[in-house]
XYZ file of C-alpha atoms in Angstrom:
199
model
C 4.701 -46.101 62.871
C 1.708 -43.669 62.542
C -0.617 -44.390 59.445
C -2.464 -41.837 57.659
C -6.259 -41.847 58.301
C -8.256 -43.877 55.822
C -11.393 -42.171 54.249
C -13.376 -44.725 56.282
C -12.298 -43.447 59.229
C -12.863 -39.803 58.410
C -16.273 -40.665 57.271
C -17.256 -41.536 60.856
C -20.859 -42.347 61.522
C -21.993 -41.769 57.931
C -20.800 -45.580 57.207
C -22.146 -47.430 60.202
C -24.918 -48.710 58.127
C -22.930 -51.119 56.059
C -22.256 -53.651 58.797
C -25.902 -53.325 59.982
C -26.927 -53.868 56.307
C -25.208 -57.118 55.826
C -25.872 -58.218 59.325
C -29.544 -58.195 58.554
C -28.907 -59.929 55.271
C -27.228 -62.691 57.059
C -29.974 -63.104 59.681
C -32.733 -62.994 56.839
C -30.740 -66.124 55.055
C -30.210 -63.705 51.846
C -27.164 -64.754 49.935
C -24.174 -62.453 50.446
C -21.281 -64.849 49.137
C -20.664 -63.400 45.810
C -17.218 -62.076 46.503
C -16.350 -65.371 48.411
C -17.588 -67.611 45.296
C -15.494 -65.627 43.172
C -12.493 -65.724 45.165
C -12.941 -69.699 45.907
C -13.278 -70.141 42.107
C -9.640 -68.568 41.601
C -8.108 -70.594 44.714
C -6.678 -73.838 44.959
C -8.115 -76.132 47.396
C -6.902 -75.337 51.123
C -5.821 -71.888 49.919
C -3.907 -69.462 52.131
C -6.347 -66.359 51.441
C -5.825 -62.784 53.045
C -9.171 -60.906 53.452
C -8.011 -56.901 53.588
C -10.753 -54.790 55.199
C -12.965 -57.976 55.914
C -15.696 -55.723 57.666
C -18.314 -57.653 59.346
C -16.836 -61.109 58.470
C -18.997 -62.360 55.779
C -16.431 -62.860 53.029
C -13.766 -64.478 55.129
C -16.372 -66.734 56.958
C -17.852 -68.033 53.677
C -14.127 -68.928 52.585
C -13.186 -70.660 55.722
C -16.418 -72.612 55.247
C -15.139 -73.622 52.025
C -11.830 -74.964 53.340
C -9.605 -72.210 52.947
C -6.972 -71.062 55.583
C -8.207 -67.457 55.963
C -6.490 -64.415 57.650
C -9.129 -61.513 58.081
C -8.207 -58.001 59.099
C -10.390 -55.138 59.795
C -9.313 -51.792 61.741
C -12.841 -50.666 62.387
C -13.530 -51.582 66.110
C -17.332 -51.486 65.646
C -17.135 -53.743 62.625
C -14.708 -56.072 64.209
C -16.948 -56.420 67.235
C -19.674 -57.128 64.761
C -17.713 -59.814 63.107
C -16.978 -61.442 66.282
C -20.648 -61.505 67.130
C -21.718 -62.852 63.922
C -18.775 -65.270 63.211
C -17.233 -66.050 66.555
C -15.001 -68.746 65.111
C -13.439 -65.939 62.852
C -10.316 -64.588 64.048
C -9.967 -60.852 62.797
C -6.669 -58.773 63.066
C -6.848 -55.019 63.642
C -4.617 -53.782 61.018
C -5.494 -51.568 58.144
C -4.055 -52.244 54.651
C -1.073 -50.370 55.183
C -0.172 -51.866 58.502
C 0.056 -55.622 57.054
C 3.743 -56.957 57.093
C 4.589 -59.657 54.794
C 7.526 -60.773 57.325
C 4.965 -61.385 59.921
C 1.791 -62.760 57.828
C 3.822 -64.736 54.946
C 2.537 -65.097 51.572
C -1.082 -65.795 50.301
C -2.473 -67.498 47.196
C -5.187 -64.807 46.962
C -5.220 -61.484 48.693
C -8.854 -60.094 48.471
C -9.552 -56.439 48.677
C -13.206 -56.491 47.997
C -16.173 -54.487 49.474
C -14.831 -50.914 48.147
C -11.790 -51.039 50.279
C -9.615 -49.412 47.780
C -11.943 -46.222 47.455
C -11.711 -45.980 51.219
C -7.945 -45.937 51.709
C -6.070 -42.940 53.359
C -5.530 -40.280 50.401
C -2.580 -40.915 48.387
C -1.923 -44.484 49.696
C -3.319 -46.639 46.921
C -0.091 -47.377 45.103
C 1.744 -48.219 48.595
C -1.315 -50.423 49.429
C -1.095 -52.113 45.935
C 2.966 -52.598 46.591
C 1.917 -54.229 49.992
C -0.502 -56.571 48.189
C 2.042 -57.295 45.775
C 4.511 -58.385 48.640
C 2.050 -60.466 50.407
C 1.235 -62.451 47.156
C 2.937 -66.039 46.433
C 4.731 -66.218 43.313
C 1.712 -67.539 41.391
C -0.903 -65.718 43.793
C -3.473 -63.359 42.516
C -5.353 -60.629 43.928
C -8.988 -59.855 43.888
C -10.121 -56.297 43.866
C -13.357 -54.835 43.584
C -15.025 -51.285 44.108
C -17.517 -48.558 42.708
C -15.611 -46.265 40.019
C -17.663 -43.468 41.429
C -17.942 -42.208 44.721
C -21.284 -43.427 45.635
C -20.615 -44.338 49.513
C -20.042 -41.885 52.259
C -16.415 -40.588 52.328
C -15.549 -42.736 49.186
C -13.428 -41.396 46.269
C -14.027 -41.661 42.602
C -11.257 -43.962 41.230
C -11.559 -44.245 37.631
C -10.576 -47.151 35.963
C -7.496 -45.942 34.167
C -6.126 -44.353 37.017
C -6.468 -47.783 38.835
C -4.743 -49.481 35.969
C -1.779 -46.984 35.990
C -1.638 -47.484 40.007
C -1.393 -51.131 39.307
C 1.558 -51.128 37.012
C 3.419 -48.511 39.185
C 3.100 -51.195 41.926
C 4.666 -54.020 39.952
C 1.418 -55.760 39.315
C -0.629 -56.392 36.318
C -4.434 -56.704 35.349
C -5.179 -60.395 34.242
C -9.043 -59.774 34.274
C -11.356 -57.060 34.682
C -15.230 -57.965 35.002
C -18.466 -55.685 35.816
C -19.405 -57.912 38.832
C -18.476 -60.845 40.904
C -21.158 -62.966 38.372
C -18.381 -62.040 35.626
C -20.690 -59.582 33.584
C -18.486 -57.388 31.225
C -17.004 -54.372 32.171
C -18.849 -51.277 32.792
C -18.550 -47.724 34.069
C -20.132 -48.471 37.540
C -18.296 -51.371 39.273
C -15.170 -53.135 38.478
C -13.946 -56.471 39.595
C -10.141 -56.873 39.027
C -7.784 -60.092 38.943
C -4.198 -58.821 39.403
C -0.977 -60.738 39.385
C 2.694 -59.900 40.067
C 4.018 -57.848 36.969
């Protein structure tokens, strides 16, 4: 099956600075584990965690170091290569979000779509990805989704909170929590962190 191109793919070289930025921060010992701490707080010990759009691997590696069974997926070959160079013990699948098959992967205690994954999906695929997320969740599992609500990154879309909430409901999920950051700040109009569960 041919999947539609993602906004990330269509942005091309304009988004290459992302991986380099975080690799530099990791090399300098700067804390880049905010998303991982958030996911870890939600997850039972030794949880199965799926990191969708794992980028250069920082969140998946931090969760693995905390004792979780992590499956990382990243379709961008350059980011996969960077992940392998930075975190050689972290295996990364080459699938985009729509290419994840619950029959192959099984179910997860937490599915993470952090780092603006939702605003880089292929046009019109948001509900389908959320449905896929629902199908990947264990019965009591939760999804963590974080993104800028306005298109501040190259190639990304504006995704208003009300539109996202409607898409969540259409996909058979529900919003459990909404925060303004991974440090649990109150909701704002710039960035949103969502915890979702099966509807």
